[in-house]
Amino acid sequence: MQSSRTPRSASFWVRVLALAVVVTQALISVTGSVVRVTGSGLGCPTWPQCFPGSMVPVAHPEVATLHQVIEFGNRTLTGVVGFIALGCFIAALRVRPRRPRLVRLALVMPVGVLAQAVIGGITVLVDLEWWSVSIHFLASAVLIWLATLLFKAAREGDREPVLVVTPAMRRLLVAVTVVTAAMLTAGTLVTAAGPHAGDPDTPRLDLPIPTLVQVHGLLVMAYVCLLAVFGVWLRSARPTKGLLRAYVAACVLVLAQGALGSIQYAIGVPAALVVLHVTGASLVIIVTALLWGESRFRGPVPAEPSPAKETVAA
C-alpha cells in the first residue's frame, strides 16, 4: 500500500509567514504600550543583557519582578518576530521563478527587526527619554506598513503596476499617507507629554498637552476628510473588492480611534484605553497600507513549477 502527499509551495509559506510578520509586528507595538503604561520600561535596566551579567531577569531589590517579566517578555517577542521574519525571507528566496521585489520586501523585515532592537536598546540606555520612545514607536509603524506591503506582494504578481483608481485618487492616497505619518507623530508627542512614561522618574516633554491633543485631533479629522473625498470619487471608479474592503475598514477604524482617543483623554488616560488606542493605531497603519497597495494591481501570482509528489511506501 502506498500513500502520497503534495508539499506546500514556497509561495504558500511566504503568504503564511508574511501574515505572521504583520501580526507580530503589530503585537510589538501593543506590548510596548503595556511596558509603558505599567512603568516597566526599565524592568531590564541594561541592554542587550537584562541585568549586568544576566540575559534574563534576576531577583533585584530595586526592580519589581512584574516589571522585569513585562519588559523581558517584550524583548523576547522581538526575538520571535525576528525568527518569523527570517523564515519569511528564506521562503521568499525559495520561490520559483525568483521574485526580486518580494525578496527585497522580505529582506527588509529581519533587517528592520534588528534595527528596531538596537533602537530599543538605545531607549533603555538613555533611560526612556521621550524622543527615543517616540522613535521606537515610529520605527515599529514603518515596519508594520512594510510588512503589510509584503503580505500584499505575496498575494499578487510582479507586472508593472496598473492603477485601479484614477491618478487623482492615487495622489489623494499620497496625502492620506502623509497625514497618517503626521497623525502618528503627533500621537507620540501627546504620549511624550502625558503621564505614561514607562518609568516614574523619566522626564516628560515640556509642551502643553491640550495643544498637542488638539493638533493630533485635527490630523485625525484631516484623515477622515480625505477618506470621505476618496469615497466620493470611489463611486465613479471601478474598485476591486480588496480596495473596497480596505476603504471600509479604514473608515470604521479611524472613527473608532477618534472616539476612543476622545474618551481616554476625557477620563484621564487610563492604562487599559492607552493599550487599546495603540492597538487601534497599529490597525489603522495596516488598513491604510492595504488601501495604498490595493489601489493598483500587479497581476496574478506567477505559477510555480509543480512540486514533485513524495511517495512513501507503507
CSV table of C-alpha atoms in Angstrom, one decimal:
chain,number,residue,atom,x,y,z
A,1,MET,CA,0.0,0.0,0.0
A,2,GLN,CA,1.3,3.4,-0.9
A,3,SER,CA,0.4,7.0,0.2
A,4,SER,CA,1.5,10.3,-1.3
A,5,ARG,CA,1.3,13.9,-0.3
A,6,THR,CA,1.9,17.2,-2.2
A,7,PRO,CA,4.3,19.5,-0.3
A,8,ARG,CA,3.2,23.1,0.2
A,9,SER,CA,4.8,25.5,-2.3
A,10,ALA,CA,7.2,28.2,-1.3
A,11,SER,CA,4.7,30.9,-2.3
A,12,PHE,CA,2.2,29.4,0.2
A,13,TRP,CA,4.7,29.7,3.0
A,14,VAL,CA,5.6,33.2,2.1
A,15,ARG,CA,1.9,34.2,2.3
A,16,VAL,CA,1.5,32.5,5.7
A,17,LEU,CA,4.7,33.9,7.1
A,18,ALA,CA,4.1,37.4,5.7
A,19,LEU,CA,0.7,37.4,7.6
A,20,ALA,CA,2.5,36.3,10.7
A,21,VAL,CA,5.0,39.1,10.3
A,22,VAL,CA,2.2,41.7,10.1
A,23,VAL,CA,0.6,40.3,13.2
A,24,THR,CA,3.7,40.0,15.3
A,25,GLN,CA,5.0,43.5,14.2
A,26,ALA,CA,1.7,44.9,15.4
A,27,LEU,CA,2.0,42.9,18.7
A,28,ILE,CA,5.4,44.5,19.3
A,29,SER,CA,3.7,47.9,19.4
A,30,VAL,CA,0.9,46.7,21.6
A,31,THR,CA,3.3,45.0,24.1
A,32,GLY,CA,5.5,48.1,24.0
A,33,SER,CA,2.5,50.1,25.2
A,34,VAL,CA,1.9,47.6,28.0
A,35,VAL,CA,5.6,48.1,29.1
A,36,ARG,CA,5.0,51.9,29.1
A,37,VAL,CA,1.7,52.1,31.0
A,38,THR,CA,2.8,49.6,33.7
A,39,GLY,CA,6.0,51.6,34.3
A,40,SER,CA,8.1,48.6,33.2
A,41,GLY,CA,10.4,50.3,30.8
A,42,LEU,CA,13.5,49.8,32.9
A,43,GLY,CA,12.4,46.4,34.2
A,44,CYS,CA,15.6,45.3,32.4
A,45,PRO,CA,17.9,48.3,33.0
A,46,THR,CA,20.7,47.2,30.7
A,47,TRP,CA,20.9,46.1,27.0
A,48,PRO,CA,21.4,43.6,25.4
A,49,GLN,CA,21.5,41.9,28.8
A,50,CYS,CA,18.6,42.3,31.2
A,51,PHE,CA,20.9,42.9,34.2
A,52,PRO,CA,24.7,43.1,34.2
A,53,GLY,CA,25.9,39.5,33.8
A,54,SER,CA,22.5,38.1,33.1
A,55,MET,CA,20.4,37.9,29.9
A,56,VAL,CA,17.3,37.0,31.9
A,57,PRO,CA,15.5,38.6,34.9
A,58,VAL,CA,17.1,38.0,38.3
A,59,ALA,CA,15.9,38.9,41.8
A,60,HIS,CA,16.7,42.6,42.5
A,61,PRO,CA,15.6,44.7,45.4
A,62,GLU,CA,15.1,47.8,43.3
A,63,VAL,CA,13.2,46.4,40.4
A,64,ALA,CA,9.9,44.6,40.8
A,65,THR,CA,9.6,41.1,39.4
A,66,LEU,CA,6.4,42.0,37.4
A,67,HIS,CA,8.3,44.9,35.7
A,68,GLN,CA,11.1,42.6,34.8
A,69,VAL,CA,8.7,40.0,33.4
A,70,ILE,CA,6.8,42.5,31.3
A,71,GLU,CA,10.0,44.2,29.8
A,72,PHE,CA,11.7,40.8,29.2
A,73,GLY,CA,8.6,39.5,27.6
A,74,ASN,CA,8.6,42.4,25.1
A,75,ARG,CA,12.3,41.7,24.3
A,76,THR,CA,11.5,38.0,23.9
A,77,LEU,CA,8.7,38.8,21.4
A,78,THR,CA,11.2,40.8,19.4
A,79,GLY,CA,13.2,37.7,19.0
A,80,VAL,CA,10.1,35.7,17.9
A,81,VAL,CA,9.4,38.4,15.3
A,82,GLY,CA,12.9,38.2,14.1
A,83,PHE,CA,12.8,34.4,13.6
A,84,ILE,CA,9.5,34.7,11.7
A,85,ALA,CA,10.8,37.5,9.6
A,86,LEU,CA,13.9,35.5,8.8
A,87,GLY,CA,11.8,32.4,7.9
A,88,CYS,CA,9.7,34.6,5.5
A,89,PHE,CA,12.9,35.9,3.8
A,90,ILE,CA,14.2,32.3,3.4
A,91,ALA,CA,10.8,31.2,1.9
A,92,ALA,CA,10.9,34.2,-0.5
A,93,LEU,CA,14.3,33.1,-1.7
A,94,ARG,CA,12.9,29.7,-2.5
A,95,VAL,CA,10.1,30.9,-4.6
A,96,ARG,CA,10.5,30.0,-8.3
A,97,PRO,CA,10.6,31.9,-10.6
A,98,ARG,CA,12.6,34.3,-8.5
A,99,ARG,CA,10.7,37.4,-7.5
A,100,PRO,CA,13.1,40.2,-6.7
A,101,ARG,CA,10.5,42.7,-5.3
A,102,LEU,CA,9.2,40.0,-3.0
A,103,VAL,CA,12.7,39.1,-1.8
A,104,ARG,CA,13.6,42.8,-1.2
A,105,LEU,CA,10.5,43.4,0.9
A,106,ALA,CA,11.1,40.1,2.8
A,107,LEU,CA,14.7,41.1,3.5
A,108,VAL,CA,13.6,44.4,5.0
A,109,MET,CA,11.8,42.5,7.7
A,110,PRO,CA,14.7,40.8,9.6
A,111,VAL,CA,16.9,43.8,9.0
A,112,GLY,CA,14.2,46.1,10.4
A,113,VAL,CA,13.7,43.9,13.4
A,114,LEU,CA,17.4,44.1,14.1
A,115,ALA,CA,17.4,47.9,13.7
A,116,GLN,CA,14.3,48.1,16.0
A,117,ALA,CA,16.1,46.0,18.6
A,118,VAL,CA,19.1,48.4,18.5
A,119,ILE,CA,16.7,51.4,18.8
A,120,GLY,CA,15.0,49.7,21.8
A,121,GLY,CA,18.4,49.2,23.4
A,122,ILE,CA,19.3,52.9,22.9
A,123,THR,CA,15.9,53.7,24.5
A,124,VAL,CA,16.9,51.7,27.6
A,125,LEU,CA,20.4,53.2,27.7
A,126,VAL,CA,19.1,56.8,27.7
A,127,ASP,CA,16.6,56.0,30.4
A,128,LEU,CA,13.5,56.2,28.2
A,129,GLU,CA,14.0,59.8,27.1
A,130,TRP,CA,10.8,60.8,25.3
A,131,TRP,CA,12.4,61.3,21.9
A,132,SER,CA,13.8,57.8,22.0
A,133,VAL,CA,10.4,56.2,22.8
A,134,SER,CA,8.8,58.2,20.0
A,135,ILE,CA,11.4,57.0,17.5
A,136,HIS,CA,10.9,53.5,18.8
A,137,PHE,CA,7.2,53.5,18.1
A,138,LEU,CA,7.6,55.3,14.7
A,139,ALA,CA,10.1,52.6,13.6
A,140,SER,CA,7.5,50.0,14.5
A,141,ALA,CA,4.9,51.9,12.5
A,142,VAL,CA,7.2,51.8,9.4
A,143,LEU,CA,7.8,48.1,9.8
A,144,ILE,CA,4.1,47.4,10.2
A,145,TRP,CA,3.5,49.3,6.9
A,146,LEU,CA,6.2,47.5,5.1
A,147,ALA,CA,5.1,44.1,6.5
A,148,THR,CA,1.6,44.8,5.1
A,149,LEU,CA,3.0,45.6,1.7
A,150,LEU,CA,5.0,42.3,1.9
A,151,PHE,CA,1.8,40.5,2.6
A,152,LYS,CA,0.1,42.2,-0.4
A,153,ALA,CA,3.1,41.4,-2.6
A,154,ALA,CA,2.9,37.7,-1.6
A,155,ARG,CA,-0.6,37.6,-2.9
A,156,GLU,CA,0.0,39.3,-6.3
A,157,GLY,CA,2.4,39.2,-9.2
A,158,ASP,CA,5.3,41.3,-10.4
A,159,ARG,CA,4.0,43.0,-13.5
A,160,GLU,CA,4.2,46.7,-14.0
A,161,PRO,CA,1.5,48.2,-11.6
A,162,VAL,CA,-1.8,49.2,-13.2
A,163,LEU,CA,-3.9,51.7,-11.3
A,164,VAL,CA,-7.4,50.6,-10.3
A,165,VAL,CA,-8.2,54.2,-9.4
A,166,THR,CA,-7.7,57.5,-11.2
A,167,PRO,CA,-4.4,59.3,-11.0
A,168,ALA,CA,-6.1,62.0,-8.9
A,169,MET,CA,-7.3,59.3,-6.4
A,170,ARG,CA,-3.8,57.9,-6.2
A,171,ARG,CA,-2.4,61.4,-5.4
A,172,LEU,CA,-5.1,61.6,-2.7
A,173,LEU,CA,-3.8,58.4,-1.2
A,174,VAL,CA,-0.3,60.0,-1.1
A,175,ALA,CA,-1.9,62.8,1.0
A,176,VAL,CA,-3.6,60.2,3.2
A,177,THR,CA,-0.3,58.5,3.8
A,178,VAL,CA,1.4,61.8,4.7
A,179,VAL,CA,-1.4,62.7,7.1
A,180,THR,CA,-1.2,59.2,8.6
A,181,ALA,CA,2.5,59.7,9.3
A,182,ALA,CA,1.9,63.2,10.8
A,183,MET,CA,-1.0,61.8,12.9
A,184,LEU,CA,1.2,59.1,14.3
A,185,THR,CA,4.0,61.5,15.0
A,186,ALA,CA,1.6,63.9,16.8
A,187,GLY,CA,0.3,61.0,18.8
A,188,THR,CA,3.8,60.1,20.1
A,189,LEU,CA,4.2,63.7,21.2
A,190,VAL,CA,1.0,63.5,23.2
A,191,THR,CA,2.3,60.4,24.8
A,192,ALA,CA,5.7,62.0,25.4
A,193,ALA,CA,4.0,64.8,27.4
A,194,GLY,CA,1.5,62.5,29.1
A,195,PRO,CA,1.5,60.5,32.3
A,196,HIS,CA,2.7,57.1,31.0
A,197,ALA,CA,6.5,57.4,30.6
A,198,GLY,CA,7.5,53.8,31.1
A,199,ASP,CA,9.2,54.7,34.4
A,200,PRO,CA,8.2,57.2,37.1
A,201,ASP,CA,11.5,59.1,37.0
A,202,THR,CA,11.5,59.7,33.3
A,203,PRO,CA,11.3,63.4,32.4
A,204,ARG,CA,8.3,64.3,30.1
A,205,LEU,CA,8.1,66.5,27.1
A,206,ASP,CA,7.6,70.1,28.3
A,207,LEU,CA,4.8,71.1,26.0
A,208,PRO,CA,1.1,71.7,26.8
A,209,ILE,CA,-0.9,68.5,26.5
A,210,PRO,CA,-4.2,70.2,25.4
A,211,THR,CA,-2.4,71.9,22.4
A,212,LEU,CA,-0.7,68.6,21.4
A,213,VAL,CA,-4.1,66.8,21.7
A,214,GLN,CA,-5.7,69.4,19.5
A,215,VAL,CA,-3.1,69.1,16.8
A,216,HIS,CA,-3.4,65.3,16.9
A,217,GLY,CA,-7.2,65.6,16.7
A,218,LEU,CA,-7.1,68.0,13.7
A,219,LEU,CA,-4.9,65.5,11.9
A,220,VAL,CA,-7.4,62.7,12.6
A,221,MET,CA,-10.1,65.0,11.2
A,222,ALA,CA,-7.9,65.6,8.1
A,223,TYR,CA,-7.5,61.9,7.6
A,224,VAL,CA,-11.3,61.4,7.9
A,225,CYS,CA,-12.0,64.2,5.4
A,226,LEU,CA,-9.5,62.8,2.9
A,227,LEU,CA,-11.1,59.4,3.2
A,228,ALA,CA,-14.5,61.0,2.6
A,229,VAL,CA,-13.3,62.6,-0.6
A,230,PHE,CA,-11.7,59.4,-1.7
A,231,GLY,CA,-15.0,57.6,-1.1
A,232,VAL,CA,-17.0,60.1,-3.2
A,233,TRP,CA,-14.5,59.6,-6.1
A,234,LEU,CA,-14.6,55.8,-5.5
A,235,ARG,CA,-18.2,55.7,-6.5
A,236,SER,CA,-17.3,56.7,-10.1
A,237,ALA,CA,-14.4,54.3,-10.3
A,238,ARG,CA,-14.4,50.5,-10.7
A,239,PRO,CA,-12.8,49.4,-7.5
A,240,THR,CA,-11.8,45.9,-6.7
A,241,LYS,CA,-13.3,44.0,-3.7
A,242,GLY,CA,-10.0,44.3,-2.0
A,243,LEU,CA,-9.9,48.0,-2.3
A,244,LEU,CA,-13.5,48.4,-1.1
A,245,ARG,CA,-12.8,46.2,1.9
A,246,ALA,CA,-9.7,48.2,2.8
A,247,TYR,CA,-11.6,51.5,2.4
A,248,VAL,CA,-14.5,50.4,4.6
A,249,ALA,CA,-12.0,49.1,7.2
A,250,ALA,CA,-10.1,52.4,7.2
A,251,CYS,CA,-13.3,54.4,7.7
A,252,VAL,CA,-14.5,52.2,10.6
A,253,LEU,CA,-11.2,52.1,12.4
A,254,VAL,CA,-10.3,55.7,12.2
A,255,LEU,CA,-13.7,56.7,13.5
A,256,ALA,CA,-13.4,54.2,16.3
A,257,GLN,CA,-9.9,55.5,17.1
A,258,GLY,CA,-11.1,59.1,17.2
A,259,ALA,CA,-13.9,58.1,19.6
A,260,LEU,CA,-11.5,56.1,21.8
A,261,GLY,CA,-9.0,58.9,21.9
A,262,SER,CA,-11.6,61.4,23.0
A,263,ILE,CA,-12.9,59.1,25.7
A,264,GLN,CA,-9.4,58.3,27.1
A,265,TYR,CA,-8.5,62.0,27.2
A,266,ALA,CA,-11.8,62.9,28.9
A,267,ILE,CA,-11.4,60.3,31.7
A,268,GLY,CA,-7.8,60.9,32.4
A,269,VAL,CA,-5.9,58.5,30.1
A,270,PRO,CA,-6.4,55.1,31.9
A,271,ALA,CA,-3.8,52.5,31.1
A,272,ALA,CA,-6.2,50.0,29.5
A,273,LEU,CA,-7.5,52.5,27.0
A,274,VAL,CA,-3.9,53.5,26.1
A,275,VAL,CA,-3.2,49.9,25.1
A,276,LEU,CA,-6.4,49.8,23.1
A,277,HIS,CA,-5.5,53.0,21.4
A,278,VAL,CA,-2.1,51.7,20.4
A,279,THR,CA,-3.8,48.6,19.1
A,280,GLY,CA,-6.1,50.7,17.0
A,281,ALA,CA,-3.2,52.8,15.7
A,282,SER,CA,-1.5,49.6,14.5
A,283,LEU,CA,-4.7,48.5,12.8
A,284,VAL,CA,-5.0,51.9,11.1
A,285,ILE,CA,-1.5,51.6,9.8
A,286,ILE,CA,-2.3,48.2,8.4
A,287,VAL,CA,-5.6,49.2,6.6
A,288,THR,CA,-4.0,52.4,5.2
A,289,ALA,CA,-1.1,50.4,3.8
A,290,LEU,CA,-3.7,47.9,2.3
A,291,LEU,CA,-5.6,50.9,0.8
A,292,TRP,CA,-2.3,52.0,-0.8
A,293,GLY,CA,-1.5,48.6,-2.0
A,294,GLU,CA,-5.0,47.8,-3.3
A,295,SER,CA,-5.1,50.9,-5.4
A,296,ARG,CA,-3.0,49.3,-8.1
A,297,PHE,CA,-2.7,45.7,-9.5
A,298,ARG,CA,0.4,43.8,-10.4
A,299,GLY,CA,-1.3,40.7,-11.9
A,300,PRO,CA,-1.7,37.2,-10.5
A,301,VAL,CA,0.9,35.3,-8.6
A,302,PRO,CA,3.3,33.7,-11.0
A,303,ALA,CA,2.8,30.0,-11.3
A,304,GLU,CA,5.4,27.8,-9.7
A,305,PRO,CA,6.7,24.6,-11.1
A,306,SER,CA,4.5,21.7,-9.8
A,307,PRO,CA,6.2,20.2,-6.8
A,308,ALA,CA,7.1,16.5,-7.2
A,309,LYS,CA,4.9,14.2,-5.2
A,310,GLU,CA,6.6,12.3,-2.4
A,311,THR,CA,5.7,8.7,-2.4
A,312,VAL,CA,6.1,6.9,0.8
A,313,ALA,CA,5.9,3.1,1.0
A,314,ALA,CA,3.8,2.0,3.9
